[in-house]
């Protein structure tokens, strides 16, 4: 029996390259937060379900100009970096980390500070249409539990990681795990605390989180791979994010960081690796073979990635790819902004950027993606990466949804035009409601 029926026009993913439009549909949500039926006016039960929902006060009818979309899935977020979003992006990566990022993250040993930041950040994610986020925490178990609590209280589906960083050569004295043993014990403690605490809506999942290869000792990397296997958990980290990171792994291990992560059991079908702008053909094939997903962070990559991820090629190869905001390497939590940048970056990769070179030598042909593909990354692509039944308006999916108001369009626009306008012009002020598990968790 439905507990909520939403009536209105909807856009959802058809496949990696196409969007489906559902006109005046009824999205029927059961009491456990699953989409039970999606009816269109031609279906025989449509009028009966509509009348019953109205009589039982279970109907939400979208206003004219409003559209129902799947909630967005952000595959790569540094939650404690929210206070510095938009700061120091013109600085080299080493300065950005050591002058801004590490001192900020060290402050999360204060749970009061953590509560203030995470309360605001979780609400901000929801306000931008994000219903699921895969998040790095800090090295502080108690602060990470505050983030878990905020996800549960506010209704965000959260994948939360206890960060491991124990390599004294690459991490500061004031902010690191002081041994691999200490780091692994903290990770296991966090896992057990999350799993032991009440979560009736099944919202939060603990995640194994080596910060990245440079920040971890061999012992920590090996131990985290064993923890991931022991508890059958997702893994998140960075892979080939920049020229520096890629070269660091080669200098230390004599192999690329994708191979290093695989060696330590950290490339699995439940792993999500961010960035990948320096991946080789062999790295891409290894990620596909291990069914490890890539979190494409197009805004962040402009500042720190030293390249553009070849999204179109990866999808054609069969790799799993989703979208990430990478707060705060990315300055905005909005996946709408990242959808736009994903399209723009793909066009720049196609056309090239050095006009002094001959046209045929400038870019990488056939690298462009459309707004439809970027929408796939932000929804079904992210869900696929997380093995999550979400990211689509379809029977058997979680009712993780957003209600969006379109900007004024003149004349009689096509559905394709309306969809593109939504992708390119939607801001937080246009998001009128957000549902997770069928619960209204944000309303504007």
CSV table of C-alpha atoms in Angstrom, one decimal:
chain,number,residue,atom,x,y,z
A,1,UNK,CA,0.0,0.0,0.0
A,2,UNK,CA,1.3,3.4,-0.9
A,3,UNK,CA,2.2,5.8,1.8
A,4,UNK,CA,2.9,8.7,-0.6
A,5,UNK,CA,2.1,9.4,-4.2
A,6,UNK,CA,3.8,12.2,-6.1
A,7,UNK,CA,2.1,13.4,-9.3
A,8,UNK,CA,3.8,15.5,-11.9
A,9,UNK,CA,6.3,15.6,-14.8
A,10,UNK,CA,9.5,13.7,-14.3
A,11,UNK,CA,12.9,13.1,-15.8
A,12,UNK,CA,14.9,10.0,-15.2
A,13,UNK,CA,17.8,8.1,-16.7
A,14,UNK,CA,17.1,5.8,-19.5
A,15,UNK,CA,20.7,4.7,-20.1
A,16,UNK,CA,24.2,6.3,-20.1
A,17,UNK,CA,23.3,8.5,-23.0
A,18,UNK,CA,19.6,9.1,-22.9
A,19,UNK,CA,17.0,10.6,-20.5
A,20,UNK,CA,13.3,9.5,-20.2
A,21,UNK,CA,10.5,11.9,-19.8
A,22,UNK,CA,7.4,10.8,-17.8
A,23,UNK,CA,4.5,13.2,-18.3
A,24,UNK,CA,2.0,13.6,-15.5
A,25,UNK,CA,3.1,10.4,-13.9
A,26,UNK,CA,2.3,9.0,-10.5
A,27,UNK,CA,5.3,7.9,-8.5
A,28,UNK,CA,3.9,5.5,-5.8
A,29,UNK,CA,6.1,5.1,-2.7
A,30,UNK,CA,5.5,2.3,-0.1
A,31,UNK,CA,5.8,2.7,3.7
A,32,UNK,CA,9.4,1.4,3.6
A,33,UNK,CA,10.6,4.1,1.2
A,34,UNK,CA,10.7,2.1,-2.1
A,35,UNK,CA,9.1,3.1,-5.4
A,36,UNK,CA,6.4,0.6,-5.8
A,37,UNK,CA,4.8,1.7,-9.0
A,38,UNK,CA,5.3,4.4,-11.6
A,39,UNK,CA,2.0,5.0,-13.5
A,40,UNK,CA,1.4,7.2,-16.6
A,41,UNK,CA,-2.1,8.4,-17.6
A,42,UNK,CA,-2.6,5.6,-20.0
A,43,UNK,CA,-2.3,2.9,-17.3
A,44,UNK,CA,-5.6,1.4,-16.2
A,45,UNK,CA,-4.9,1.9,-12.5
A,46,UNK,CA,-3.9,5.6,-12.9
A,47,UNK,CA,-7.3,7.2,-12.0
A,48,UNK,CA,-8.0,4.8,-9.2
A,49,UNK,CA,-4.7,5.3,-7.5
A,50,UNK,CA,-4.9,9.1,-8.0
A,51,UNK,CA,-8.4,9.3,-6.4
A,52,UNK,CA,-7.4,7.0,-3.5
A,53,UNK,CA,-4.2,9.0,-2.8
A,54,UNK,CA,-6.2,12.2,-2.8
A,55,UNK,CA,-8.9,10.8,-0.5
A,56,UNK,CA,-6.3,9.5,2.0
A,57,UNK,CA,-4.2,12.7,1.9
A,58,UNK,CA,-1.3,10.9,0.5
A,59,UNK,CA,-0.9,12.9,-2.6
A,60,UNK,CA,1.7,15.6,-3.5
A,61,UNK,CA,0.9,17.3,-6.8
A,62,UNK,CA,3.7,19.2,-8.3
A,63,UNK,CA,3.0,22.8,-9.2
A,64,UNK,CA,3.2,24.1,-12.8
A,65,UNK,CA,6.9,24.4,-13.8
A,66,UNK,CA,8.1,21.8,-11.2
A,67,UNK,CA,9.7,18.6,-12.2
A,68,UNK,CA,10.6,15.4,-10.3
A,69,UNK,CA,14.2,14.1,-10.7
A,70,UNK,CA,16.2,11.4,-8.9
A,71,UNK,CA,18.2,12.7,-6.0
A,72,UNK,CA,21.9,13.2,-6.8
A,73,UNK,CA,24.7,10.9,-5.6
A,74,UNK,CA,28.0,12.6,-4.7
A,75,UNK,CA,30.8,10.0,-4.8
A,76,UNK,CA,33.6,12.1,-3.4
A,77,UNK,CA,33.3,14.7,-0.6
A,78,UNK,CA,35.7,15.8,2.1
A,79,UNK,CA,33.1,16.8,4.7
A,80,UNK,CA,35.5,18.6,7.2
A,81,UNK,CA,36.7,20.8,4.4
A,82,UNK,CA,33.3,22.6,4.1
A,83,UNK,CA,34.5,25.7,6.0
A,84,UNK,CA,37.3,26.3,3.4
A,85,UNK,CA,35.2,25.8,0.3
A,86,UNK,CA,36.3,28.4,-2.3
A,87,UNK,CA,39.5,29.2,-0.5
A,88,UNK,CA,43.1,29.0,-1.7
A,89,UNK,CA,42.3,27.2,-5.0
A,90,UNK,CA,45.1,29.3,-6.7
A,91,UNK,CA,47.7,27.7,-4.4
A,92,UNK,CA,49.8,24.6,-5.3
A,93,UNK,CA,48.4,21.4,-3.9
A,94,UNK,CA,51.1,21.0,-1.3
A,95,UNK,CA,50.4,24.6,0.1
A,96,UNK,CA,46.7,24.0,-0.1
A,97,UNK,CA,47.1,20.9,2.0
A,98,UNK,CA,49.6,22.1,4.5
A,99,UNK,CA,48.6,25.7,5.0
A,100,UNK,CA,44.8,25.3,4.9
A,101,UNK,CA,43.5,21.8,4.8
A,102,UNK,CA,45.4,19.9,7.4
A,103,UNK,CA,45.2,22.6,10.0
A,104,UNK,CA,41.4,22.8,9.4
A,105,UNK,CA,40.9,19.0,9.7
A,106,UNK,CA,42.9,18.9,12.9
A,107,UNK,CA,40.3,21.2,14.5
A,108,UNK,CA,37.8,18.3,14.4
A,109,UNK,CA,39.2,16.9,17.6
A,110,UNK,CA,36.7,19.3,19.1
A,111,UNK,CA,33.3,17.7,18.8
A,112,UNK,CA,31.5,21.0,19.3
A,113,UNK,CA,33.2,22.5,16.3
A,114,UNK,CA,32.5,19.2,14.4
A,115,UNK,CA,28.8,19.5,15.2
A,116,UNK,CA,28.5,23.1,14.0
A,117,UNK,CA,30.2,22.2,10.7
A,118,UNK,CA,28.5,18.9,10.0
A,119,UNK,CA,25.0,20.1,10.9
A,120,UNK,CA,25.3,22.9,8.3
A,121,UNK,CA,27.0,20.8,5.7
A,122,UNK,CA,24.5,18.0,5.7
A,123,UNK,CA,21.7,20.4,5.3
A,124,UNK,CA,23.6,22.2,2.5
A,125,UNK,CA,24.0,18.9,0.6
A,126,UNK,CA,20.3,18.2,0.9
A,127,UNK,CA,19.5,21.8,-0.2
A,128,UNK,CA,21.4,21.2,-3.4
A,129,UNK,CA,19.5,18.0,-4.3
A,130,UNK,CA,22.1,15.5,-3.0
A,131,UNK,CA,20.5,12.5,-1.3
A,132,UNK,CA,23.5,10.3,-1.0
A,133,UNK,CA,27.1,11.3,-0.3
A,134,UNK,CA,30.3,9.3,0.0
A,135,UNK,CA,32.4,11.3,2.5
A,136,UNK,CA,35.8,11.4,4.0
A,137,UNK,CA,35.8,12.4,7.7
A,138,UNK,CA,39.0,13.0,9.7
A,139,UNK,CA,41.2,10.8,11.8
A,140,UNK,CA,38.9,11.5,14.8
A,141,UNK,CA,36.5,8.7,15.6
A,142,UNK,CA,34.2,10.9,17.8
A,143,UNK,CA,33.9,13.6,15.2
A,144,UNK,CA,33.2,11.1,12.5
A,145,UNK,CA,30.4,9.7,14.7
A,146,UNK,CA,29.0,13.3,14.8
A,147,UNK,CA,28.8,13.2,11.0
A,148,UNK,CA,27.1,9.9,11.2
A,149,UNK,CA,24.5,11.3,13.6
A,150,UNK,CA,23.8,14.3,11.5
A,151,UNK,CA,23.2,12.1,8.4
A,152,UNK,CA,20.7,10.1,10.4
A,153,UNK,CA,19.0,13.0,12.0
A,154,UNK,CA,18.6,15.0,8.8
A,155,UNK,CA,18.0,12.1,6.5
A,156,UNK,CA,21.0,12.1,4.2
A,157,UNK,CA,22.2,8.7,3.0
A,158,UNK,CA,25.8,8.8,4.0
A,159,UNK,CA,28.8,6.6,3.3
A,160,UNK,CA,31.3,7.9,5.9
A,161,UNK,CA,35.0,7.1,6.3
A,162,UNK,CA,37.5,7.2,9.1
A,163,UNK,CA,40.5,8.7,7.4
A,164,UNK,CA,43.8,6.9,7.7
A,165,UNK,CA,47.1,8.9,7.2
A,166,UNK,CA,50.1,7.5,9.1
A,167,UNK,CA,53.1,8.2,6.8
A,168,UNK,CA,55.3,10.7,8.7
A,169,UNK,CA,57.1,11.7,5.5
A,170,UNK,CA,53.8,13.1,4.0
A,171,UNK,CA,51.7,14.1,7.0
A,172,UNK,CA,52.2,16.7,9.7
A,173,UNK,CA,53.0,15.8,13.3
A,174,UNK,CA,49.9,17.6,14.6
A,175,UNK,CA,47.5,15.7,12.3
A,176,UNK,CA,48.2,12.1,11.6
A,177,UNK,CA,47.8,8.6,13.0
A,178,UNK,CA,51.1,8.0,14.9
A,179,UNK,CA,51.3,4.3,13.9
A,180,UNK,CA,49.7,1.9,11.5
A,181,UNK,CA,48.4,-0.1,14.5
A,182,UNK,CA,46.8,3.1,15.9
A,183,UNK,CA,45.2,3.9,12.6
A,184,UNK,CA,43.8,0.4,12.0
A,185,UNK,CA,42.4,0.3,15.6
A,186,UNK,CA,40.6,3.6,15.0
A,187,UNK,CA,39.2,2.4,11.7
A,188,UNK,CA,37.8,-0.8,13.3
A,189,UNK,CA,36.5,1.1,16.3
A,190,UNK,CA,34.6,3.5,13.9
A,191,UNK,CA,33.2,0.6,11.9
A,192,UNK,CA,31.9,-1.2,15.0
A,193,UNK,CA,30.4,2.0,16.5
A,194,UNK,CA,28.5,2.7,13.3
A,195,UNK,CA,27.2,-0.8,12.9
A,196,UNK,CA,26.2,-1.1,16.6
A,197,UNK,CA,24.2,2.2,16.7
A,198,UNK,CA,20.6,2.3,15.7
A,199,UNK,CA,19.8,3.1,12.1
A,200,UNK,CA,16.1,2.3,11.3
A,201,UNK,CA,16.3,3.8,7.9
A,202,UNK,CA,19.6,2.1,7.0
A,203,UNK,CA,21.1,5.4,6.1
A,204,UNK,CA,24.8,5.2,7.0
A,205,UNK,CA,27.5,2.8,5.9
A,206,UNK,CA,31.1,2.9,7.2
A,207,UNK,CA,33.8,3.2,4.5
A,208,UNK,CA,37.5,2.1,4.5
A,209,UNK,CA,39.4,5.3,3.8
A,210,UNK,CA,43.1,5.5,3.1
A,211,UNK,CA,43.5,9.2,2.4
A,212,UNK,CA,45.7,8.4,-0.6
A,213,UNK,CA,48.9,6.4,-1.3
A,214,UNK,CA,51.4,9.1,-0.2
A,215,UNK,CA,49.8,9.5,3.2
A,216,UNK,CA,49.8,5.8,4.2
A,217,UNK,CA,52.5,3.4,5.2
A,218,UNK,CA,52.6,-0.1,3.6
A,219,UNK,CA,51.4,-1.6,6.9
A,220,UNK,CA,48.4,0.7,7.0
A,221,UNK,CA,47.5,0.0,3.4
A,222,UNK,CA,47.7,-3.8,3.9
A,223,UNK,CA,45.7,-3.6,7.2
A,224,UNK,CA,42.9,-1.5,5.5
A,225,UNK,CA,42.7,-4.0,2.7
A,226,UNK,CA,42.2,-6.8,5.3
A,227,UNK,CA,39.6,-4.7,7.2
A,228,UNK,CA,37.6,-4.2,4.0
A,229,UNK,CA,37.6,-7.9,3.4
A,230,UNK,CA,36.7,-8.7,7.0
A,231,UNK,CA,33.7,-6.4,7.2
A,232,UNK,CA,32.8,-6.5,3.4
A,233,UNK,CA,32.8,-2.7,3.3
A,234,UNK,CA,33.2,-0.1,0.6
A,235,UNK,CA,36.5,1.6,0.1
A,236,UNK,CA,37.3,5.2,-0.9
A,237,UNK,CA,40.5,7.0,-1.8
A,238,UNK,CA,42.2,8.9,-4.6
A,239,UNK,CA,43.9,7.5,-7.7
A,240,UNK,CA,46.2,9.3,-10.1
A,241,UNK,CA,44.8,12.7,-9.2
A,242,UNK,CA,47.7,14.8,-10.2
A,243,UNK,CA,51.2,14.7,-11.8
A,244,UNK,CA,52.7,14.7,-8.3
A,245,UNK,CA,50.6,11.9,-6.8
A,246,UNK,CA,51.1,9.7,-9.9
A,247,UNK,CA,54.9,10.2,-9.8
A,248,UNK,CA,55.1,9.7,-6.0
A,249,UNK,CA,53.8,6.2,-6.4
A,250,UNK,CA,56.2,5.4,-9.2
A,251,UNK,CA,59.1,6.7,-7.1
A,252,UNK,CA,58.1,4.8,-4.0
A,253,UNK,CA,56.8,1.6,-5.4
A,254,UNK,CA,58.0,1.4,-9.0
A,255,UNK,CA,54.4,1.2,-10.2
A,256,UNK,CA,51.3,3.4,-10.6
A,257,UNK,CA,49.1,4.0,-7.6
A,258,UNK,CA,46.2,2.0,-9.1
A,259,UNK,CA,48.6,-1.0,-9.1
A,260,UNK,CA,49.7,-0.2,-5.5
A,261,UNK,CA,46.1,0.0,-4.3
A,262,UNK,CA,45.3,-3.3,-6.0
A,263,UNK,CA,48.4,-4.9,-4.5
A,264,UNK,CA,47.1,-4.1,-1.0
A,265,UNK,CA,43.5,-5.4,-1.7
A,266,UNK,CA,42.0,-1.9,-2.0
A,267,UNK,CA,40.7,-2.1,-5.6
A,268,UNK,CA,37.4,-4.1,-5.3
A,269,UNK,CA,34.0,-4.0,-6.7
A,270,UNK,CA,32.9,-1.9,-3.8
A,271,UNK,CA,35.7,0.6,-4.1
A,272,UNK,CA,35.4,4.2,-5.4
A,273,UNK,CA,38.5,6.0,-6.5
A,274,UNK,CA,38.4,9.8,-7.1
A,275,UNK,CA,39.9,11.8,-10.0
A,276,UNK,CA,42.0,9.5,-12.3
A,277,UNK,CA,43.2,12.3,-14.5
A,278,UNK,CA,46.6,10.6,-15.0
A,279,UNK,CA,45.3,7.0,-15.5
A,280,UNK,CA,47.1,5.0,-18.2
A,281,UNK,CA,45.4,2.5,-20.5
A,282,UNK,CA,46.6,-0.3,-18.2
A,283,UNK,CA,45.2,1.5,-15.1
A,284,UNK,CA,41.8,1.9,-16.8
A,285,UNK,CA,41.7,-1.8,-17.7
A,286,UNK,CA,42.8,-2.7,-14.1
A,287,UNK,CA,40.0,-0.6,-12.7
A,288,UNK,CA,37.5,-2.2,-15.1
A,289,UNK,CA,38.7,-5.7,-14.3
A,290,UNK,CA,38.3,-5.1,-10.6
A,291,UNK,CA,35.0,-3.4,-11.1
A,292,UNK,CA,36.3,-0.4,-9.2
A,293,UNK,CA,34.4,2.9,-9.8
A,294,UNK,CA,35.8,6.3,-10.6
A,295,UNK,CA,34.5,9.4,-9.1
A,296,UNK,CA,34.8,12.2,-11.7
A,297,UNK,CA,35.4,15.5,-10.0
A,298,UNK,CA,35.4,18.0,-12.9
A,299,UNK,CA,35.6,21.2,-10.9
A,300,UNK,CA,38.3,20.1,-8.6
A,301,UNK,CA,40.3,18.6,-11.4
A,302,UNK,CA,40.5,22.1,-13.0
A,303,UNK,CA,42.5,23.2,-10.0
A,304,UNK,CA,44.5,20.1,-8.9
A,305,UNK,CA,44.1,17.3,-11.5
A,306,UNK,CA,46.6,18.4,-14.2
A,307,UNK,CA,44.3,16.9,-16.8
A,308,UNK,CA,40.7,15.9,-17.8
A,309,UNK,CA,39.3,12.5,-17.1
A,310,UNK,CA,38.3,10.8,-20.4
A,311,UNK,CA,34.7,10.0,-19.3
A,312,UNK,CA,33.3,9.1,-22.7
A,313,UNK,CA,36.2,6.6,-23.3
A,314,UNK,CA,35.8,5.1,-19.8
A,315,UNK,CA,32.1,4.5,-20.3
A,316,UNK,CA,32.7,2.9,-23.7
A,317,UNK,CA,35.3,0.6,-22.1
A,318,UNK,CA,32.8,-0.5,-19.5
A,319,UNK,CA,34.2,1.3,-16.5
A,320,UNK,CA,32.0,2.4,-13.7
A,321,UNK,CA,31.9,6.2,-13.4
A,322,UNK,CA,30.0,8.6,-11.2
A,323,UNK,CA,30.2,12.2,-10.2
A,324,UNK,CA,31.8,13.9,-7.2
A,325,UNK,CA,31.9,17.5,-5.9
A,326,UNK,CA,35.2,17.0,-4.0
A,327,UNK,CA,34.5,19.7,-1.4
A,328,UNK,CA,36.7,21.6,-1.0
A,329,UNK,CA,39.0,21.0,-3.9
A,330,UNK,CA,35.8,21.7,-5.7
A,331,UNK,CA,34.3,25.0,-4.5
A,332,UNK,CA,30.6,24.0,-4.6
A,333,UNK,CA,28.5,21.1,-3.2
A,334,UNK,CA,26.2,21.5,-6.2
A,335,UNK,CA,26.3,18.5,-8.5
A,336,UNK,CA,24.4,20.7,-11.0
A,337,UNK,CA,27.5,22.8,-11.3
A,338,UNK,CA,29.6,19.7,-11.6
A,339,UNK,CA,27.3,18.4,-14.3
A,340,UNK,CA,28.0,21.6,-16.3
A,341,UNK,CA,31.7,21.4,-15.7
A,342,UNK,CA,31.8,17.8,-16.8
A,343,UNK,CA,30.3,18.7,-20.1
A,344,UNK,CA,32.6,21.7,-20.5
A,345,UNK,CA,35.7,19.8,-19.6
A,346,UNK,CA,34.8,17.1,-22.1
A,347,UNK,CA,34.5,19.7,-24.9
A,348,UNK,CA,37.9,21.2,-24.0
A,349,UNK,CA,39.4,17.7,-24.1
A,350,UNK,CA,37.9,17.2,-27.5
A,351,UNK,CA,38.9,20.5,-29.0
A,352,UNK,CA,42.2,21.0,-27.2
A,353,UNK,CA,43.3,24.3,-25.6
A,354,UNK,CA,46.5,25.3,-27.4
A,355,UNK,CA,45.4,27.3,-30.5
A,356,UNK,CA,49.0,27.5,-31.8
A,357,UNK,CA,48.8,23.7,-32.6
A,358,UNK,CA,47.2,22.4,-35.8
A,359,UNK,CA,43.5,21.7,-35.2
A,360,UNK,CA,44.0,18.0,-35.8
A,361,UNK,CA,46.6,17.8,-33.1
A,362,UNK,CA,45.0,19.9,-30.4
A,363,UNK,CA,42.5,17.6,-28.7
A,364,UNK,CA,41.4,14.0,-28.2
A,365,UNK,CA,38.6,13.3,-30.8
A,366,UNK,CA,35.2,12.1,-29.7
A,367,UNK,CA,35.7,12.9,-26.0
A,368,UNK,CA,32.7,15.1,-25.5
A,369,UNK,CA,29.7,14.1,-23.4
A,370,UNK,CA,26.2,15.5,-23.2
A,371,UNK,CA,24.2,16.8,-20.3
A,372,UNK,CA,22.3,13.5,-20.4
A,373,UNK,CA,25.5,11.6,-19.8
A,374,UNK,CA,26.5,13.9,-17.0
A,375,UNK,CA,23.1,13.5,-15.5
A,376,UNK,CA,23.6,9.7,-15.6
A,377,UNK,CA,26.9,10.2,-13.7
A,378,UNK,CA,25.2,12.2,-11.0
A,379,UNK,CA,22.4,9.6,-10.6
A,380,UNK,CA,22.4,6.0,-11.9
A,381,UNK,CA,26.2,6.0,-12.3
A,382,UNK,CA,26.7,6.9,-8.7
A,383,UNK,CA,24.2,4.3,-7.6
A,384,UNK,CA,25.9,1.6,-9.7
A,385,UNK,CA,29.2,2.5,-8.1
A,386,UNK,CA,27.7,2.1,-4.6
A,387,UNK,CA,25.6,-1.0,-5.4
A,388,UNK,CA,22.6,1.1,-4.4
A,389,UNK,CA,19.1,0.7,-5.7
A,390,UNK,CA,18.6,4.4,-6.4
A,391,UNK,CA,19.4,7.0,-9.0
A,392,UNK,CA,16.3,6.3,-11.1
A,393,UNK,CA,12.6,6.9,-10.9
A,394,UNK,CA,11.7,3.3,-11.4
A,395,UNK,CA,10.0,0.4,-9.6
A,396,UNK,CA,12.4,-1.2,-7.1
A,397,UNK,CA,14.4,1.9,-6.5
A,398,UNK,CA,14.7,3.9,-3.3
A,399,UNK,CA,12.5,6.9,-3.3
A,400,UNK,CA,15.4,9.3,-3.2
A,401,UNK,CA,14.0,12.2,-5.1
A,402,UNK,CA,14.2,16.0,-5.7
A,403,UNK,CA,11.5,18.4,-6.8
A,404,UNK,CA,12.9,21.2,-9.0
A,405,UNK,CA,11.4,24.4,-10.3
A,406,UNK,CA,12.3,25.2,-13.9
A,407,UNK,CA,13.1,28.8,-14.9
A,408,UNK,CA,10.7,30.5,-17.3
A,409,UNK,CA,10.8,29.3,-20.8
A,410,UNK,CA,9.0,31.1,-23.6
A,411,UNK,CA,6.9,29.4,-26.3
A,412,UNK,CA,6.4,25.7,-26.3
A,413,UNK,CA,9.8,24.1,-25.4
A,414,UNK,CA,10.5,20.5,-26.2
A,415,UNK,CA,11.1,18.1,-23.3
A,416,UNK,CA,14.7,17.9,-24.4
A,417,UNK,CA,15.0,21.7,-24.1
A,418,UNK,CA,13.4,21.7,-20.7
A,419,UNK,CA,15.8,19.0,-19.5
A,420,UNK,CA,18.8,20.9,-20.6
A,421,UNK,CA,17.5,24.1,-19.1
A,422,UNK,CA,17.2,22.2,-15.8
A,423,UNK,CA,20.7,20.9,-16.0
A,424,UNK,CA,22.2,24.3,-16.9
A,425,UNK,CA,20.2,26.7,-14.8
A,426,UNK,CA,19.1,25.0,-11.6
A,427,UNK,CA,20.5,26.5,-8.3
A,428,UNK,CA,19.7,25.6,-4.7
A,429,UNK,CA,16.9,28.2,-4.6
A,430,UNK,CA,15.1,26.2,-7.4
A,431,UNK,CA,15.1,22.9,-5.4
A,432,UNK,CA,11.7,22.9,-3.7
A,433,UNK,CA,11.8,19.5,-1.9
A,434,UNK,CA,14.0,16.5,-1.3
A,435,UNK,CA,13.0,13.0,-0.3
A,436,UNK,CA,15.2,10.2,1.0
A,437,UNK,CA,13.6,6.8,1.6
A,438,UNK,CA,10.3,8.5,0.8
A,439,UNK,CA,10.6,10.9,3.7
A,440,UNK,CA,10.6,14.7,3.0
A,441,UNK,CA,13.9,15.7,4.5
A,442,UNK,CA,14.2,19.2,3.0
A,443,UNK,CA,11.7,21.7,1.8
A,444,UNK,CA,12.2,25.2,0.4
